[in-house]
Coordinates of C-alpha atoms in Angstrom, one line a residue:
M1 CA -41.5 -30.2 9.8
R2 CA -41.9 -27.5 12.5
H3 CA -45.3 -26.5 14.1
I4 CA -45.6 -22.7 14.9
D5 CA -48.7 -23.0 17.8
S6 CA -47.2 -20.1 19.9
A7 CA -46.8 -16.1 19.8
D8 CA -43.2 -16.4 20.3
G9 CA -42.7 -19.7 17.2
A10 CA -44.2 -16.8 15.4
G11 CA -42.0 -13.8 16.2
V12 CA -38.8 -17.0 15.3
I13 CA -40.5 -17.5 11.7
A14 CA -41.0 -14.2 10.7
S15 CA -37.7 -13.1 11.8
E16 CA -36.4 -16.2 8.9
I17 CA -39.5 -14.6 6.8
L18 CA -36.9 -11.8 7.1
R19 CA -34.0 -12.4 6.7
D20 CA -31.2 -13.5 3.9
R21 CA -31.9 -17.4 3.4
S22 CA -30.7 -20.3 1.7
R23 CA -34.0 -21.6 0.1
P24 CA -37.2 -21.1 0.4
L25 CA -40.2 -21.4 3.1
V26 CA -43.4 -23.1 2.9
L27 CA -45.5 -22.2 5.3
I28 CA -49.1 -23.5 5.4
S29 CA -51.8 -22.4 8.4
A30 CA -54.6 -24.7 9.5
N31 CA -57.8 -23.1 9.9
A32 CA -60.3 -22.7 12.4
E33 CA -60.7 -26.4 12.6
G34 CA -56.7 -27.7 13.4
E35 CA -57.5 -28.8 10.0
F36 CA -55.0 -28.3 6.4
A37 CA -56.3 -27.6 3.4
F38 CA -52.9 -28.7 1.7
D39 CA -50.3 -31.7 2.7
A40 CA -47.5 -30.7 3.6
E41 CA -45.8 -34.0 4.2
A42 CA -46.1 -34.5 0.6
I43 CA -45.4 -31.2 -0.5
A44 CA -41.7 -31.1 1.9
H45 CA -41.4 -35.1 0.1
A46 CA -41.8 -33.2 -3.4
L47 CA -39.9 -30.4 -2.8
A48 CA -37.2 -33.3 -1.5
G49 CA -35.3 -30.2 0.9
D50 CA -34.6 -28.0 -2.0
A51 CA -37.3 -25.7 0.1
D52 CA -38.4 -25.8 4.8
V53 CA -42.4 -26.5 4.8
A54 CA -43.3 -25.7 7.8
T55 CA -47.1 -25.3 9.3
I56 CA -48.7 -22.7 11.9
E57 CA -52.0 -22.9 13.8
T58 CA -54.9 -19.5 13.0
G59 CA -55.5 -17.6 15.7
E60 CA -52.6 -16.1 18.4
P61 CA -50.5 -17.0 16.1
T62 CA -50.9 -15.9 13.4
Y63 CA -51.9 -12.4 14.7
A64 CA -48.2 -12.4 16.0
L65 CA -47.8 -12.9 12.5
E66 CA -49.4 -10.3 10.7
R67 CA -48.6 -8.1 14.1
L68 CA -44.8 -8.7 12.3
L69 CA -44.8 -9.6 8.4
P70 CA -45.2 -5.9 5.8
P71 CA -48.4 -5.9 5.1
K72 CA -50.7 -8.9 3.0
T73 CA -47.6 -10.8 3.5
H74 CA -49.6 -13.4 6.1
V75 CA -51.4 -16.0 6.6
F76 CA -53.9 -17.5 7.7
G77 CA -57.2 -19.5 8.1
G78 CA -56.3 -22.4 5.7
A79 CA -53.8 -20.7 3.4
A80 CA -50.1 -20.9 2.8
R81 CA -47.8 -18.8 0.7
S82 CA -43.9 -19.9 -0.1
Y83 CA -41.7 -17.5 0.7
P84 CA -38.5 -16.4 -1.7
P85 CA -34.5 -16.7 -0.5
D86 CA -35.1 -12.8 -0.2
F87 CA -37.3 -12.4 0.0
A88 CA -36.5 -9.3 3.7
A89 CA -34.8 -7.4 0.2
N90 CA -39.2 -6.5 -1.1
P91 CA -41.3 -7.7 1.4
E92 CA -44.2 -7.3 -1.7
W93 CA -46.2 -9.2 -0.9
Q94 CA -46.9 -9.2 -5.0
R95 CA -43.7 -12.3 -5.1
S96 CA -45.7 -13.8 -2.5
L97 CA -48.2 -15.4 -4.0
L98 CA -51.4 -16.5 -1.2
R99 CA -53.1 -20.0 -2.3
F100 CA -56.0 -20.3 -1.1
P101 CA -57.9 -23.8 0.1
G102 CA -58.7 -25.1 -2.7
R103 CA -55.5 -25.2 -4.4
R104 CA -53.7 -28.0 -5.5
D105 CA -50.6 -29.2 -3.7
D106 CA -48.6 -28.9 -6.8
D107 CA -49.1 -25.1 -6.8
L108 CA -47.4 -24.6 -3.7
V109 CA -43.8 -27.4 -5.0
E110 CA -44.2 -25.1 -7.7
D111 CA -44.2 -22.1 -6.9
A112 CA -41.2 -22.7 -4.6
L113 CA -38.8 -24.5 -7.1
A114 CA -39.5 -21.3 -9.5
Q115 CA -38.3 -18.8 -6.1
I116 CA -34.6 -21.1 -6.4
V117 CA -31.5 -19.3 -6.5
I118 CA -28.4 -20.7 -7.4
R119 CA -26.2 -18.8 -5.5
P120 CA -22.4 -19.0 -8.2
V121 CA -19.3 -18.9 -6.3
V122 CA -17.6 -16.3 -6.5
A123 CA -13.7 -15.8 -8.0
P124 CA -11.6 -13.8 -6.4
V125 CA -11.1 -10.4 -8.2
R126 CA -8.3 -11.4 -10.2
R127 CA -5.8 -7.7 -11.2
S128 CA -3.4 -7.0 -13.2
W129 CA -1.2 -3.3 -14.0
V130 CA -1.5 -3.6 -17.7
R131 CA -0.7 -0.1 -20.4
A132 CA -3.7 0.7 -23.2
T133 CA -4.1 3.0 -25.7
V134 CA -6.8 5.6 -25.7
D135 CA -8.9 5.4 -28.4
L136 CA -12.3 7.2 -28.1
L137 CA -13.3 9.9 -25.5
S138 CA -16.4 10.6 -24.0
G139 CA -16.0 13.6 -22.0
S140 CA -17.5 12.9 -19.0
A141 CA -15.9 10.0 -16.5
A142 CA -17.9 7.1 -18.9
G143 CA -17.8 5.7 -22.2
N144 CA -13.9 6.1 -22.0
V145 CA -12.3 3.6 -24.1
A146 CA -8.6 2.1 -24.6
H147 CA -7.0 -1.4 -26.2
L148 CA -4.6 -3.1 -24.8
E149 CA -1.3 -4.3 -26.8
D150 CA -3.0 -7.7 -28.0
G151 CA -6.1 -5.6 -29.2
Q152 CA -8.7 -6.1 -26.2
R153 CA -10.7 -3.3 -26.0
V154 CA -11.2 -1.8 -22.5
M155 CA -13.4 0.8 -20.7
I156 CA -11.5 3.4 -18.3
V157 CA -13.4 4.0 -15.0
A158 CA -12.5 7.0 -12.5
D159 CA -12.8 3.9 -10.0
G160 CA -9.8 5.2 -6.7
L161 CA -9.1 8.7 -8.6
P162 CA -10.0 11.8 -6.2
A163 CA -12.9 13.8 -6.6
S164 CA -10.8 16.9 -8.3
I165 CA -9.7 14.9 -10.9
R166 CA -11.8 15.1 -13.6
I167 CA -10.7 11.9 -15.5
A168 CA -11.7 13.3 -19.2
D169 CA -9.1 16.1 -18.7
A170 CA -6.4 13.2 -18.1
L171 CA -6.7 11.3 -21.2
E172 CA -5.6 12.0 -24.7
V173 CA -6.9 9.9 -27.8
G174 CA -4.1 8.0 -28.6
A175 CA -2.2 8.6 -25.5
H176 CA -0.9 6.4 -23.7
V177 CA -2.6 4.7 -19.6
E178 CA -1.5 2.4 -17.0
G179 CA -3.8 1.6 -14.5
W180 CA -5.0 -1.9 -12.6
L181 CA -7.0 -4.2 -15.1
T182 CA -10.4 -6.4 -13.7
G183 CA -12.6 -7.9 -16.4
V184 CA -12.7 -5.1 -19.2
D185 CA -12.4 -1.9 -16.5
L186 CA -9.0 -0.1 -16.6
A187 CA -8.9 1.8 -13.8
P188 CA -5.8 4.3 -13.8
E189 CA -4.3 5.5 -11.0
A190 CA -3.5 9.6 -9.9
E191 CA 1.0 10.3 -10.1
P192 CA 1.9 11.1 -7.7
V193 CA 2.6 15.6 -7.7
D194 CA 6.7 16.2 -8.3
L195 CA 7.7 19.8 -8.5
A196 CA 11.3 18.6 -7.7
P197 CA 11.6 18.9 -11.9
L198 CA 10.8 22.2 -11.8
T199 CA 14.6 24.0 -11.3
E200 CA 15.1 27.8 -11.5
G201 CA 14.6 28.7 -13.9
S202 CA 13.2 26.6 -15.8
V203 CA 9.8 27.2 -17.4
T204 CA 7.0 25.0 -18.0
L205 CA 2.4 25.6 -17.9
A206 CA 0.2 26.1 -16.1
R207 CA -3.7 27.1 -15.8
V208 CA -5.2 29.9 -14.7
I209 CA -8.7 29.1 -12.5
K210 CA -9.2 32.4 -10.8
V211 CA -7.7 36.7 -11.9
T212 CA -8.7 40.1 -10.7
D213 CA -7.2 43.3 -11.7
L214 CA -4.5 42.9 -9.0
R215 CA -3.4 39.7 -9.4
A216 CA -4.4 35.5 -10.6
S217 CA -4.1 32.2 -9.3
L218 CA -2.5 30.0 -11.1
V219 CA -1.8 25.4 -10.6
L220 CA 0.2 23.0 -12.2
H221 CA -1.1 20.2 -11.2
P222 CA -5.0 19.3 -9.7
L223 CA -3.6 18.2 -6.8
A224 CA -1.2 21.2 -6.4
P225 CA -1.4 24.1 -3.8
E226 CA -2.6 27.1 -5.8
F227 CA 0.1 29.4 -7.2
V228 CA -0.7 33.8 -6.3
L229 CA 0.8 35.8 -8.1
R230 CA 1.1 39.3 -7.6
K231 CA 0.7 42.1 -10.9
R232 CA 4.8 42.6 -11.1
A233 CA 5.1 38.9 -12.0
V234 CA 2.1 39.1 -15.3
V235 CA 2.8 42.6 -16.4
P236 CA 5.8 43.7 -17.9
G237 CA 7.2 46.9 -16.5
V238 CA 5.6 47.5 -13.1
D239 CA 9.1 47.4 -11.3
N240 CA 9.9 50.2 -12.9
G241 CA 6.4 52.5 -12.9
E242 CA 6.0 51.1 -16.8
N243 CA 2.5 50.1 -17.6
E244 CA 0.4 51.4 -14.4
D245 CA -2.5 51.0 -16.0
V246 CA -2.6 47.8 -17.4
R247 CA -4.6 45.2 -14.7
V248 CA -3.4 41.5 -14.5
S249 CA -7.4 40.6 -15.9
D250 CA -6.3 42.5 -19.1
V251 CA -4.5 40.2 -19.6
L252 CA -5.2 36.5 -18.1
R253 CA -8.8 34.9 -18.5
V254 CA -9.7 32.3 -16.1
G255 CA -9.0 28.5 -17.8
E256 CA -6.0 29.6 -19.8
T257 CA -3.0 27.8 -20.2
V258 CA 0.2 29.9 -19.8
R259 CA 4.0 29.8 -20.6
V260 CA 5.6 30.4 -16.5
R261 CA 8.8 30.8 -15.6
I262 CA 9.8 28.8 -12.2
T263 CA 11.5 31.2 -9.6
S264 CA 12.3 30.8 -6.3
D265 CA 11.0 32.5 -2.9
K266 CA 10.4 31.8 1.3
A267 CA 8.1 28.7 0.6
G268 CA 10.2 27.2 -2.6
V269 CA 9.1 27.6 -5.5
G270 CA 7.5 30.6 -7.6
L271 CA 5.3 32.4 -10.3
T272 CA 6.3 34.2 -12.7
L273 CA 4.6 35.2 -16.8
I274 CA 8.0 37.6 -17.2
N275 CA 10.7 36.6 -19.3
A276 CA 9.2 33.0 -19.7
G277 CA 10.7 32.6 -23.5
G278 CA 11.2 29.9 -25.7
E279 CA 15.0 30.1 -24.9
L280 CA 14.8 29.0 -21.7
P281 CA 14.6 25.1 -20.7
F282 CA 10.9 23.8 -21.0
V283 CA 9.9 21.3 -18.5
K284 CA 7.3 19.2 -19.6
P285 CA 3.8 19.4 -17.7
L286 CA 2.7 17.2 -14.9
P287 CA 0.7 15.0 -15.7
I288 CA -2.4 13.5 -14.1
L289 CA -2.4 10.1 -13.6
R290 CA 0.0 7.3 -14.2
G291 CA 1.4 6.9 -17.5
G292 CA -1.0 8.8 -18.8
P293 CA -0.2 11.8 -21.0
P294 CA 1.0 15.2 -19.9
W295 CA -2.1 16.9 -17.7
L296 CA -1.1 20.3 -20.1
R297 CA -0.7 21.0 -23.4
E298 CA 0.3 23.9 -25.2
G299 CA -2.5 26.5 -27.2
V300 CA -4.9 24.2 -25.3
H301 CA -7.6 25.6 -22.9
A302 CA -10.2 24.8 -20.7
V303 CA -12.6 27.4 -21.8
A304 CA -12.7 29.0 -25.7
D305 CA -10.8 33.0 -24.8
A306 CA -13.9 35.6 -25.5
E307 CA -11.2 37.3 -27.5
P308 CA -7.5 37.2 -27.7
V309 CA -5.2 37.7 -24.9
A310 CA -2.1 36.1 -25.9
A311 CA -0.5 39.2 -28.2
A312 CA -1.5 41.6 -24.7
R313 CA 1.1 38.7 -22.4
D314 CA 4.2 38.7 -25.3
V315 CA 3.5 43.1 -26.1
T316 CA 7.3 44.4 -25.6
P317 CA 6.3 48.3 -24.0
E318 CA 6.6 51.1 -26.1
P319 CA 9.8 53.1 -25.8
S320 CA 7.6 56.0 -25.2
L321 CA 6.2 54.0 -21.7
A322 CA 9.0 53.9 -20.6
P323 CA 12.3 56.6 -18.5
A324 CA 14.1 57.6 -21.5
T325 CA 16.7 57.5 -18.3
P326 CA 16.3 55.1 -15.7
S327 CA 15.1 55.9 -13.1
A328 CA 16.8 56.7 -9.7
P329 CA 17.0 53.1 -7.4
S330 CA 15.1 55.3 -4.5
A331 CA 12.8 56.4 -6.4
G332 CA 11.7 53.2 -8.4
N333 CA 11.3 51.8 -5.0
G334 CA 9.1 53.8 -3.8
A335 CA 6.7 53.9 -6.2
I336 CA 7.0 50.3 -6.2
A337 CA 5.9 50.9 -2.3
T338 CA 3.8 53.1 -3.0
A339 CA 0.9 50.9 -4.4
E340 CA 1.4 47.9 -2.2
L341 CA 1.1 50.5 0.1
A342 CA -2.6 51.3 -1.6
M343 CA -3.1 47.6 -2.4
I344 CA -2.5 46.5 1.3
R345 CA -5.3 49.3 2.2
E346 CA -7.7 48.3 -0.3
E347 CA -7.8 45.3 1.1
M348 CA -7.4 46.3 5.5
A349 CA -10.6 49.0 4.3
G350 CA -12.4 45.9 3.9
L351 CA -11.7 43.5 6.6
K352 CA -12.3 46.3 8.7
D353 CA -16.2 46.4 7.0
A354 CA -16.4 43.0 7.4
F355 CA -15.6 42.8 11.0
L356 CA -18.0 45.7 11.2
R357 CA -20.6 43.9 10.3
L358 CA -20.2 41.3 12.1
G359 CA -20.0 42.9 14.6
R360 CA -23.0 43.6 14.7
E361 CA -24.0 40.5 13.9
V362 CA -23.0 39.2 17.5
R363 CA -24.2 41.9 19.3
A364 CA -27.9 41.4 18.0
G365 CA -27.6 37.7 18.3
T366 CA -26.6 38.0 21.8
D367 CA -29.3 40.4 22.8
L368 CA -31.7 38.9 25.1
E369 CA -34.6 40.4 23.2
T370 CA -34.2 39.4 20.2
L371 CA -33.1 35.3 21.9
D372 CA -36.6 35.3 23.3
Q373 CA -38.3 36.2 19.6
L374 CA -36.0 33.9 18.2
R375 CA -37.7 31.0 20.9
D376 CA -41.0 31.7 20.1
Q377 CA -39.9 31.8 16.2
N378 CA -38.7 28.6 17.2
T379 CA -42.1 26.9 19.1
S380 CA -44.1 27.7 16.8
L381 CA -42.1 26.4 13.0
S382 CA -41.8 23.4 15.3
E383 CA -45.5 23.0 15.3
E384 CA -46.2 24.0 11.6
L385 CA -43.3 21.7 11.4
H386 CA -45.4 19.0 13.1
R387 CA -48.6 19.7 11.0
A388 CA -47.3 19.5 7.8
R389 CA -45.6 16.6 8.7
T390 CA -48.7 14.8 9.8
A391 CA -50.9 15.5 6.4
L392 CA -47.3 14.7 4.7
R393 CA -48.4 10.9 6.4
D394 CA -51.7 11.0 5.7
Q395 CA -51.0 12.4 2.1
T396 CA -48.6 9.3 1.2
S397 CA -51.2 6.8 2.9
A398 CA -53.4 7.7 0.5
A399 CA -51.6 7.9 -2.6
S400 CA -50.8 4.8 -1.8
R401 CA -54.5 3.4 -1.7
L402 CA -54.1 5.3 -5.3
R403 CA -52.1 3.9 -6.6
Q404 CA -53.3 0.3 -5.1
E405 CA -56.4 0.9 -6.8
A406 CA -54.4 2.1 -10.1
R407 CA -52.2 -0.9 -10.1
D408 CA -55.9 -3.6 -9.8
A409 CA -57.6 -1.7 -12.7
R410 CA -53.9 -2.3 -14.7
N411 CA -54.6 -5.2 -13.8
Q412 CA -58.4 -6.1 -14.5
R413 CA -57.6 -4.3 -17.8
P414 CA -58.1 -6.5 -21.0
E415 CA -55.4 -5.9 -22.7
P416 CA -55.6 -4.7 -26.2
Q417 CA -56.4 -7.3 -29.2
L418 CA -53.8 -7.9 -31.3
S419 CA -54.5 -10.8 -33.5
G420 CA -55.7 -8.9 -36.7
I421 CA -53.2 -7.7 -37.5
R422 CA -50.7 -10.6 -37.0
T423 CA -49.5 -12.2 -39.5
G424 CA -46.8 -15.6 -40.1
R425 CA -43.5 -15.8 -40.6
S426 CA -43.3 -16.9 -43.9
A427 CA -45.6 -14.2 -45.2
W428 CA -41.9 -12.7 -45.1
P429 CA -38.7 -13.2 -47.1
T430 CA -36.9 -13.1 -43.9
E431 CA -37.8 -13.9 -40.5
E432 CA -36.5 -9.9 -39.1
S433 CA -38.6 -8.7 -41.4
W434 CA -41.1 -10.9 -40.3
L435 CA -40.2 -9.0 -36.2
R436 CA -39.7 -5.3 -37.3
H437 CA -43.3 -5.8 -39.0
E438 CA -44.6 -6.9 -35.7
I439 CA -42.9 -5.0 -33.9
T440 CA -43.9 -1.5 -35.3
G441 CA -47.4 -2.8 -35.4
T442 CA -48.0 -3.5 -31.9
W443 CA -47.1 -0.1 -31.6
A444 CA -49.6 1.5 -33.7
A445 CA -51.6 -0.5 -31.1
R446 CA -50.6 0.1 -28.5
T447 CA -49.9 3.4 -28.6
L448 CA -52.6 6.1 -28.8
A449 CA -52.6 8.4 -31.3
S450 CA -51.5 11.7 -29.1
E451 CA -48.6 9.9 -27.7
K452 CA -46.9 8.8 -31.1
L453 CA -44.3 11.4 -31.4
E454 CA -43.7 11.6 -28.0
H455 CA -43.5 7.9 -27.2
P456 CA -41.6 7.0 -31.1
L457 CA -40.2 3.4 -31.5
A458 CA -36.2 3.8 -31.0
D459 CA -34.4 3.1 -34.0
Y460 CA -32.9 -0.7 -32.5
I461 CA -31.2 -4.3 -34.4
V462 CA -32.2 -7.7 -33.8
G463 CA -29.4 -9.2 -32.0
P464 CA -27.6 -12.9 -33.7
R465 CA -29.5 -14.7 -30.6
F466 CA -32.4 -13.2 -31.2
L467 CA -35.0 -14.7 -33.2
A468 CA -33.9 -18.0 -31.8
S469 CA -34.8 -17.3 -28.9
M470 CA -37.8 -16.4 -29.7
R471 CA -39.0 -19.3 -31.6
E472 CA -37.7 -21.4 -28.0
V473 CA -40.2 -20.0 -26.0
G474 CA -42.7 -20.9 -28.7
D475 CA -46.1 -18.6 -31.2
A476 CA -47.8 -18.6 -27.8
Y477 CA -45.1 -16.4 -25.9
T478 CA -44.8 -13.7 -29.7
E479 CA -47.8 -11.7 -27.2
K480 CA -45.4 -11.0 -24.8
V481 CA -42.2 -10.3 -26.5
L482 CA -43.8 -8.1 -28.4
R483 CA -45.2 -5.9 -26.2
G484 CA -41.9 -6.1 -23.8
V485 CA -40.3 -5.1 -27.2
V486 CA -41.8 -1.8 -27.7
D487 CA -42.6 -1.6 -24.2
A488 CA -38.1 -1.0 -23.9
L489 CA -37.7 0.4 -27.4
T490 CA -40.5 3.7 -26.1
D491 CA -38.2 4.1 -23.1
R492 CA -41.4 3.2 -20.8
A493 CA -40.3 0.4 -19.2
A494 CA -39.0 2.5 -16.5
D495 CA -42.5 4.1 -15.7
I496 CA -44.1 0.1 -15.9
P497 CA -43.9 -1.2 -12.6
G498 CA -44.7 -4.8 -13.3
R499 CA -41.6 -4.4 -16.2
Q500 CA -38.9 -3.8 -12.9
L501 CA -36.8 -3.0 -15.7
H502 CA -33.2 -2.7 -14.3
R503 CA -29.5 -3.2 -15.5
L504 CA -28.3 -6.9 -15.7
R505 CA -25.1 -7.6 -13.8
R506 CA -22.2 -10.5 -13.7
G507 CA -23.4 -11.9 -10.3
Q508 CA -26.9 -12.8 -8.2
G509 CA -24.8 -9.6 -5.6
G510 CA -26.4 -6.2 -5.9
S511 CA -22.4 -4.7 -6.2
D512 CA -21.9 -6.8 -8.3
P513 CA -20.7 -5.1 -11.6
Y514 CA -23.3 -4.1 -13.9
V515 CA -22.5 -6.3 -17.2
T516 CA -21.3 -4.2 -20.5
R517 CA -19.4 -4.6 -23.7
S518 CA -16.4 -2.6 -25.4
D519 CA -18.2 -0.9 -27.7
G520 CA -19.8 1.2 -24.2
A521 CA -23.7 -0.9 -24.6
V522 CA -24.8 -1.0 -21.0
C523 CA -27.1 -4.6 -21.1
W524 CA -31.1 -4.1 -19.2
R525 CA -33.3 -6.3 -18.2
L526 CA -37.4 -6.8 -18.3
S527 CA -40.3 -9.1 -17.0
L528 CA -42.3 -10.0 -19.7
E529 CA -44.4 -12.2 -17.0
T530 CA -44.0 -12.0 -13.0
N531 CA -45.6 -14.2 -11.0
T532 CA -45.3 -17.4 -12.7
P533 CA -42.4 -20.2 -12.8
S534 CA -40.1 -20.3 -14.8
A535 CA -41.0 -16.4 -16.3
R536 CA -39.5 -15.3 -19.0
R537 CA -37.1 -12.6 -19.3
L538 CA -36.3 -9.4 -21.7
H539 CA -31.8 -8.5 -22.2
Y540 CA -31.0 -5.4 -24.4
W541 CA -28.8 -3.5 -25.4
Q542 CA -27.9 -0.4 -25.1
M543 CA -26.0 1.9 -27.5
T544 CA -23.7 4.9 -26.3
G545 CA -25.6 6.6 -29.8
G546 CA -28.6 5.7 -28.0
T547 CA -29.3 2.4 -30.4
Y548 CA -30.5 -1.0 -29.2
E549 CA -30.2 -4.1 -29.6
L550 CA -32.7 -7.0 -29.2
S551 CA -30.1 -9.4 -27.6
R552 CA -32.7 -12.8 -26.0
V553 CA -35.5 -13.9 -24.8
V554 CA -34.1 -15.9 -21.1
L555 CA -35.6 -17.6 -18.2
H556 CA -35.6 -15.5 -14.9
D557 CA -33.1 -17.6 -14.0
D558 CA -31.3 -17.3 -16.9
V559 CA -27.9 -13.9 -16.4
E560 CA -26.4 -14.2 -19.0
P561 CA -26.4 -11.5 -22.1

């Protein structure tokens, strides 16, 4: 057993308190006369190696300890406390109760035993490549469900996919998807973009992503480069001087899925909407995911069209628009060149305006007088920023004091007495009907009339093990369980710090995956009591439709749903 009698020793023990440990640490201080109110030897013997025990002199060592630890977490003057192994992760004084002289040694022993953390041996992550069939699409990255060949339900997750890919766009109910299965999570992989099957003269589908009056941008795959199509590749007859008054924006809309014909150009593959009829060989659109369906489907657009546009694309020009006799090649080429020259001049005019604006901005920025003005403004803004930061620190400190006073006031406020409306289980035909009555009564008593519409009880079901877990903890905990259930069903638990609401994980680590079910439900855990040995917790499920399922009342070391 160690004894701390110097500031250096206090520094060593403080560093141990503020790092991740495998066991609790009990620290006992001496009083001003050097005597101990707690028997350190007896406490160490009772803990039998499950926790470390150390003593410290009151004076310079405890002063040094106070400087090194967060506020209100040190010991002095004969007091003692037990620090949990993970105290560094959340170094709040409420997690380490201060025991004053006059308390029993058993209080410290119970504190330390309640802080013991059983760290499970984490098995290596095993994953396998599987094929599944999509059952349910949520329209977002979460809540997409599929089943394997053996019928097992799995959740499709977007882990490892590029940010530019929306997993909901890559899936189709009833279609197959392949990926890595880890537990119940199926993580698909992106299919590499391969344009080799798109040979000249074949037809496929493309998505319109940008449209102007003179050109449009299309893509064959979210990860593939975009193709810029000029008017001649969108509007029929432009090369022959026809349909000159038809704009590209009259034919295409952003989000449309359109048929395109593959051509060849200097860059390799090119696209055109001209002569992309059904008589040409059709190449299935590229899939987004390995083993998944094609990204694009004919007639399925990214957004709804404001008005039909297909007719404009498929219209055969009226004979009156075309010249009766084909124009001479030189005349046709001249018309095309004139149209292209007008486009280029329009672009150059815009570029010249941009260069002129940029030149004015550069000259203004290099003017010495302007630079002096900017320096003065910078100095003034720096001073204002310093004053604002000082005021923010003062306001933050005041807010912290007010929050602490509010917490102290809540702790001192007596809970409403609900015993007058309690009924026995035997007064009801079933135990579940009794529980529902008690939950409704607790909600009615704990919720003000003005808040009942704002915080109603959500729809819920009683899980198969919930009533048995209530019987196991005994009637003494019924009141606490009912209050916790009401806070969960009214969605108030997140606003009450003492509830310590968080999603349940599959292990003790902060990076362990969350607990979910095959139907998309997530498991939540809240505290029914704190700073108490063997504190109770409430586990419940929140399902995708908003309904809750009460799962179990458990001890704080029980992390099963």
